[in-house]
XYZ file of N, CA, C and O in Angstrom:
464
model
N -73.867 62.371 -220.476
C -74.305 60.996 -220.261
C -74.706 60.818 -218.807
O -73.755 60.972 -218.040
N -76.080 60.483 -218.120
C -76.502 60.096 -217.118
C -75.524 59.023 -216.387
O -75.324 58.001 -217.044
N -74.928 59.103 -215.205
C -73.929 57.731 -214.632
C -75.170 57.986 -212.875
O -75.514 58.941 -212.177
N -75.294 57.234 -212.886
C -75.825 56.731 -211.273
C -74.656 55.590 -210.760
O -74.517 54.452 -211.206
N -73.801 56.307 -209.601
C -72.973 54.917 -209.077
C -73.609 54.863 -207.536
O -73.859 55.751 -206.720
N -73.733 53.650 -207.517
C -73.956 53.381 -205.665
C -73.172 53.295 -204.970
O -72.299 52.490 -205.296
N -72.973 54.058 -203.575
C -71.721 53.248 -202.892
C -72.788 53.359 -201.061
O -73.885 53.742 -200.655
N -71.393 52.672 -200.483
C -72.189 52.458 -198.528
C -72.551 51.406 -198.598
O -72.936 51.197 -197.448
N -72.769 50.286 -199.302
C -73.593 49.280 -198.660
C -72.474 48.446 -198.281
O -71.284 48.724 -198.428
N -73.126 47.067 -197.622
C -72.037 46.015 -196.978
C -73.190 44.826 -195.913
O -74.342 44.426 -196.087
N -72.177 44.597 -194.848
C -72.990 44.031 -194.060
C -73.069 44.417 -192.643
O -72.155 44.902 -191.976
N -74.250 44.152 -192.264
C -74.544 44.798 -190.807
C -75.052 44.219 -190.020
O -75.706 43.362 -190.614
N -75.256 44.073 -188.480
C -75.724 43.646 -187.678
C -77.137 44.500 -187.997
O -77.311 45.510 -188.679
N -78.272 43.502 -187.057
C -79.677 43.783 -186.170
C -79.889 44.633 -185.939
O -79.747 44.563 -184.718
N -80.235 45.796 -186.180
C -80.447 47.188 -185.284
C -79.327 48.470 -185.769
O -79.217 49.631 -185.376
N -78.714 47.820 -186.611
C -77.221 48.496 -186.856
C -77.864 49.510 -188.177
O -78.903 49.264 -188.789
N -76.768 50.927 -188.462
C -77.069 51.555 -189.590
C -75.894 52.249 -190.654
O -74.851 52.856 -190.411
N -76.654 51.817 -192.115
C -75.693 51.846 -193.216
C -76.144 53.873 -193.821
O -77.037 54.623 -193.429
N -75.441 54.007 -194.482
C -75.869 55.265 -195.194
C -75.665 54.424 -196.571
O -74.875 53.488 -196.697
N -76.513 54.925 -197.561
C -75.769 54.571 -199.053
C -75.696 55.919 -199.663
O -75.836 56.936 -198.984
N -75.445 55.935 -201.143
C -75.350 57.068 -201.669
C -74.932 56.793 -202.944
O -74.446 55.738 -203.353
N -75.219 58.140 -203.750
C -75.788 57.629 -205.044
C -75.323 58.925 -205.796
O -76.028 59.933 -205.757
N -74.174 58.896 -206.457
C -73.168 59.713 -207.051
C -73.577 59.627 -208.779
O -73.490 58.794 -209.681
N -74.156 61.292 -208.566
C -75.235 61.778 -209.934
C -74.432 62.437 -210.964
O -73.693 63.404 -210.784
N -74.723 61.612 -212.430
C -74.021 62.840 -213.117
C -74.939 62.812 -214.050
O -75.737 61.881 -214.160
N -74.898 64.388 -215.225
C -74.218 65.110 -214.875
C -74.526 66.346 -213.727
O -73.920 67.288 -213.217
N -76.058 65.621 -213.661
C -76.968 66.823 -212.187
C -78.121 66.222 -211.648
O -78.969 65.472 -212.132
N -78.013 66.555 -210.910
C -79.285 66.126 -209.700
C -80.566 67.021 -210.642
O -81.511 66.366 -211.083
N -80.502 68.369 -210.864
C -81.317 69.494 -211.343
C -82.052 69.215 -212.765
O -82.824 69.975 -213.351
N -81.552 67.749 -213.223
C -82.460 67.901 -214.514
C -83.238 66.392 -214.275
O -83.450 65.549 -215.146
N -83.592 66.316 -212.837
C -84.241 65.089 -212.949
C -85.405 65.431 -211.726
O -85.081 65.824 -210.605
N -87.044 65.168 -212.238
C -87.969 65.298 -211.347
C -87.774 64.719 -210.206
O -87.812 65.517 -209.270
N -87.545 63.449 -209.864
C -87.888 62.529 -208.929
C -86.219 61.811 -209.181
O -85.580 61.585 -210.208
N -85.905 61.594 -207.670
C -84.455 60.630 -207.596
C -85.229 59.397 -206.427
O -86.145 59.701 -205.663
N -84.838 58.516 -206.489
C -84.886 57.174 -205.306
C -84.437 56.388 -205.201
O -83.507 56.221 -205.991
N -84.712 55.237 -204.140
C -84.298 54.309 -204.039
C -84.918 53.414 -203.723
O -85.841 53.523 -202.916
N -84.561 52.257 -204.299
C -85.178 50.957 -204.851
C -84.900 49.647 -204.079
O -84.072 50.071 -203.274
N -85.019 48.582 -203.847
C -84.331 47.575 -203.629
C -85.134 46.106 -204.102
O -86.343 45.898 -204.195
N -84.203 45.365 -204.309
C -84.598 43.953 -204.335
C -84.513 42.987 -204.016
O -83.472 42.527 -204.485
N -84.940 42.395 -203.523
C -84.476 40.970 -202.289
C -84.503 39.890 -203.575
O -85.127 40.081 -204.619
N -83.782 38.853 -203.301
C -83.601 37.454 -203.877
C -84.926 37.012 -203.835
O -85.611 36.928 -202.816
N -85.457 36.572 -205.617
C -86.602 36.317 -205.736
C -87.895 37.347 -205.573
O -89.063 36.972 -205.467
N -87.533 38.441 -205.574
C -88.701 39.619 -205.276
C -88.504 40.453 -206.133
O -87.359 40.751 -206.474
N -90.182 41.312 -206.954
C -89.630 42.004 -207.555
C -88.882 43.471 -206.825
O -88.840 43.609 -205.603
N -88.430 44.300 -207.604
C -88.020 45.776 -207.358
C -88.709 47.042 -206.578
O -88.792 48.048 -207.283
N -89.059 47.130 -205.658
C -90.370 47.854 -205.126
C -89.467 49.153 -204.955
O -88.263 49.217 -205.207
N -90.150 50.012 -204.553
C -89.543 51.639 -204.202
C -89.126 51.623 -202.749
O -89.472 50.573 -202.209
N -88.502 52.446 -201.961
C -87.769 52.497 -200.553
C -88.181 53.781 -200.444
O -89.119 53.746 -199.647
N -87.959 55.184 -200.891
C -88.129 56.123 -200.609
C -87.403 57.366 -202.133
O -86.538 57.099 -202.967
N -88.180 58.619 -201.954
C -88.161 59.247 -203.486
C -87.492 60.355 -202.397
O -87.069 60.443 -201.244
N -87.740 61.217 -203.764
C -87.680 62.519 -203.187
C -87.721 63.534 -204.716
O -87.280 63.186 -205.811
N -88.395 64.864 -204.371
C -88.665 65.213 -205.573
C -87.669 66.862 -205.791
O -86.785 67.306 -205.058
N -88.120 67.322 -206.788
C -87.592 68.418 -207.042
C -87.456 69.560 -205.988
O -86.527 70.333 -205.752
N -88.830 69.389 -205.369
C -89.185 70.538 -204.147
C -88.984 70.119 -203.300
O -89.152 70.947 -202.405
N -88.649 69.116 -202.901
C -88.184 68.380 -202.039
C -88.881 67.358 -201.415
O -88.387 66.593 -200.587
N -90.157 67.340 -201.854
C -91.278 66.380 -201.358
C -90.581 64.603 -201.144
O -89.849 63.936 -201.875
N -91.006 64.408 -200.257
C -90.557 62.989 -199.940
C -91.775 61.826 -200.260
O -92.951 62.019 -200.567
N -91.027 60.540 -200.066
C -92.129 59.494 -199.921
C -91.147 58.307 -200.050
O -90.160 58.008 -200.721
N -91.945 57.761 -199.030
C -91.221 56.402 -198.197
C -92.146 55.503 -198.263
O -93.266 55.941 -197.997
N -92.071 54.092 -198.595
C -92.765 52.709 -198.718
C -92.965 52.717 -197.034
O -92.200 53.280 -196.251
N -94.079 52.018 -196.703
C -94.453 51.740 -195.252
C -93.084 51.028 -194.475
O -92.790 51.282 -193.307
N -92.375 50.165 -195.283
C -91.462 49.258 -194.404
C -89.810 50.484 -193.888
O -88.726 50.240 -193.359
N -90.388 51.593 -194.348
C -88.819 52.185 -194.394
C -89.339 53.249 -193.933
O -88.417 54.053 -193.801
N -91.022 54.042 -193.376
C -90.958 55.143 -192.523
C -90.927 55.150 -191.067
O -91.701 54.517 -190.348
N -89.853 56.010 -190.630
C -89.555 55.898 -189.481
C -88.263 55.596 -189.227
O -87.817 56.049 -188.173
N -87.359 54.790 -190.078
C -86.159 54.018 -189.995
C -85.137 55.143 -191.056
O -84.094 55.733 -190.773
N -85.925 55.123 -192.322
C -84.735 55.462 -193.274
C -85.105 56.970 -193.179
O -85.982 57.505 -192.501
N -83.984 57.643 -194.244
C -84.513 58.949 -195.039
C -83.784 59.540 -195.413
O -82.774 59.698 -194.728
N -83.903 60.227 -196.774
C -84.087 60.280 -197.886
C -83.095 61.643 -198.274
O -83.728 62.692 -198.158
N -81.679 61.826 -198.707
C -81.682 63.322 -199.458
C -80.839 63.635 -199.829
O -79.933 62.802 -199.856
N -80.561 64.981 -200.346
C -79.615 65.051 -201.344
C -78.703 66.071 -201.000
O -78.891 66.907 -200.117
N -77.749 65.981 -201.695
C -76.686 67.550 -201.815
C -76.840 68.118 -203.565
O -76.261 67.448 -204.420
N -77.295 68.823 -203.805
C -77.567 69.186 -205.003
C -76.106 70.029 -205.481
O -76.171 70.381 -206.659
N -74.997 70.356 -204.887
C -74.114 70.844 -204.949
C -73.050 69.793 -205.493
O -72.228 69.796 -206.409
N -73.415 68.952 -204.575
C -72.001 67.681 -204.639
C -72.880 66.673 -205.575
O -72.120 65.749 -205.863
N -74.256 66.440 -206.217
C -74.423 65.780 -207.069
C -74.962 64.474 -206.262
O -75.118 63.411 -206.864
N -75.192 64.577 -205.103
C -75.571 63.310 -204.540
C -76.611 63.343 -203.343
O -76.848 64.296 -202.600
N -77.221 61.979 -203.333
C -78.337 61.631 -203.181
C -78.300 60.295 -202.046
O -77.819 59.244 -202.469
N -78.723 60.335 -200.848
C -78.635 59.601 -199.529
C -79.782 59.079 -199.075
O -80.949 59.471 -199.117
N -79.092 57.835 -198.496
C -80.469 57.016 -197.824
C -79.627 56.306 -196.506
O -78.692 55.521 -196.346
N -80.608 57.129 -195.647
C -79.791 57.050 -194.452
C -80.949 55.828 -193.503
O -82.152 55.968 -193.285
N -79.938 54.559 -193.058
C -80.834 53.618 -192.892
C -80.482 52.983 -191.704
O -79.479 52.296 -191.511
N -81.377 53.258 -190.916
C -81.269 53.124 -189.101
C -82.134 51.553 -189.147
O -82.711 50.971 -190.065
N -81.862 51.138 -187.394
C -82.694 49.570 -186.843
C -82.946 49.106 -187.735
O -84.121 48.811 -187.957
N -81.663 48.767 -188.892
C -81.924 48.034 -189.584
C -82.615 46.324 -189.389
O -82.531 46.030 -188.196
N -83.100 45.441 -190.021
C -83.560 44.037 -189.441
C -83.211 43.252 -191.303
O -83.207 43.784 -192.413
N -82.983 41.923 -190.881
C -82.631 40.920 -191.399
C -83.780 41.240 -193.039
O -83.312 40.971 -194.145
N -85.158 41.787 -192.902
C -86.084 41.578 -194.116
C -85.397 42.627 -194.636
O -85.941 42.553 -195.737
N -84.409 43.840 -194.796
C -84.034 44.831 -195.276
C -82.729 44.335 -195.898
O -81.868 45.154 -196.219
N -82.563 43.110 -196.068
C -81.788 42.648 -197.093
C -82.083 42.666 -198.249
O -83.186 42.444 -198.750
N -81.064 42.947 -198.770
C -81.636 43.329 -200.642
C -80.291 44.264 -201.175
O -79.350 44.802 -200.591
N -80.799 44.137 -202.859
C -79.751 44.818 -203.346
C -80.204 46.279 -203.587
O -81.267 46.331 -204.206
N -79.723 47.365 -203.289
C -80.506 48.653 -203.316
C -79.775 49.173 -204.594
O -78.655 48.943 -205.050
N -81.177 50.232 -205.152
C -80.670 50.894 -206.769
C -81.032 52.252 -206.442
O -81.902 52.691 -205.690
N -80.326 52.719 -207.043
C -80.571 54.368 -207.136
C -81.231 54.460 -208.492
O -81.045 53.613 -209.366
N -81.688 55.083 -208.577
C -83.475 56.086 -209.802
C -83.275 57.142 -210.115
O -83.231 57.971 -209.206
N -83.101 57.525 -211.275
C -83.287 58.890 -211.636
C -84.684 59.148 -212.234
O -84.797 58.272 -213.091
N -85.663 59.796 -212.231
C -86.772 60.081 -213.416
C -86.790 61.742 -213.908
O -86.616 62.688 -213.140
N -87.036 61.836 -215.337
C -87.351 63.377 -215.600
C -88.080 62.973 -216.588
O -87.935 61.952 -217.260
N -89.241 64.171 -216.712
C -90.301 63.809 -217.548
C -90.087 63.137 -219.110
O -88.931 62.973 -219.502
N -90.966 62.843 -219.782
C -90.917 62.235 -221.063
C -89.380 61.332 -221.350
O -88.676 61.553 -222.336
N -89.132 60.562 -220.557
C -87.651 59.802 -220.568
C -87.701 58.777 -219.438
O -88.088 58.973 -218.286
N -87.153 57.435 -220.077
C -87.104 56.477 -219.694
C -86.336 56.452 -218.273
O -85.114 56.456 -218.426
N -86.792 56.425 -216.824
C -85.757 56.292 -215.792
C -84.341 55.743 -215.952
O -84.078 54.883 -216.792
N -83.344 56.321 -215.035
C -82.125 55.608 -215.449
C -82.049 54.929 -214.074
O -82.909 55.184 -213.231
N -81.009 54.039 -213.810
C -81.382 53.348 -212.701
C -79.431 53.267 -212.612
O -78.841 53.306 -213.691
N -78.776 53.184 -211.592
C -77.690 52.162 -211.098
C -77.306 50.953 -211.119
O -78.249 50.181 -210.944
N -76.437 50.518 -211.242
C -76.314 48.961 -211.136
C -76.815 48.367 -209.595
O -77.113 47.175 -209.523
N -76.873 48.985 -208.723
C -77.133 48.694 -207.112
C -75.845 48.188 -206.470
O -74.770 47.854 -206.969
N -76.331 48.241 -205.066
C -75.392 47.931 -204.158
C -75.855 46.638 -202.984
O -77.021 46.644 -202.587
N -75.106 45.801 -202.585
C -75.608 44.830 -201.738
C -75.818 45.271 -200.617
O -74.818 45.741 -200.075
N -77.043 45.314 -199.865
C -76.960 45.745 -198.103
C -77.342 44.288 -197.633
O -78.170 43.634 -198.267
N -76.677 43.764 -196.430
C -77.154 42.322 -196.061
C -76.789 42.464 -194.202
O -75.782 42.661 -193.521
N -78.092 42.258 -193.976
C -77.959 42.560 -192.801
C -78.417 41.187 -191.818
O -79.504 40.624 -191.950
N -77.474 40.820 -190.922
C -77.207 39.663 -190.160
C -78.166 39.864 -188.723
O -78.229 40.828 -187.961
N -78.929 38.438 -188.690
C -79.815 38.341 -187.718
C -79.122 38.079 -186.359
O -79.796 37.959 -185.336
């Protein structure tokens, strides 16, 4: 059975930085693409940053430079490491699983709320 749990988020100052992380079962190895997601109050769900089998990355414009992106394929988990953070990077963040011909699985998310 696929479980995506989130953990790391909370609240943070201006400039301040969270890690989250995203505890895979039963493997990182049977899924093309892992990411992370977020959603602000009233917005839809947009992407934050992927990462693929080979390791290929990709980051939404608002998160290159700041965040990034990766995994331990050993320990089953999957990181988003998130620097100068600012007040618009509030949102609830989801972890993503995708593998071909199958519906993504997603996390319940985690709150990051970061104080101006």
């Amino acid at each position: 059975q696929v479980q995506l749990v989130e953990s790391g988020g909370g609240l943070v100052q201006t400039g301040g930085s969270l890690r989250l992380s995203c505890a895979v079962s039963p493997s990182i190895n049977i899924f093309n693409v892992m990411g992370w997601y977020r959603q602000a109050p009233g917005e839809q769900r947009d992407l934050v940053a992927s990462i693929t089998t080979s390791g290929r990355t990709n980051y939404a414009d608002s998160a290159k430079g700041r965040f990034t992106i990766s995994r331990d394929i050993t320990k089953k988990m999957v990181y988003l490491q998130m620097n100068s953070l600012k007040p618009e990077d509030t949102a609830v963040y989801y972890c993503r699983a995708e593998r071909n011909f199958d519906v993504p699985y997603w996390g319940k998310g985690i709150l990051v709320t970061v104080s101006s």
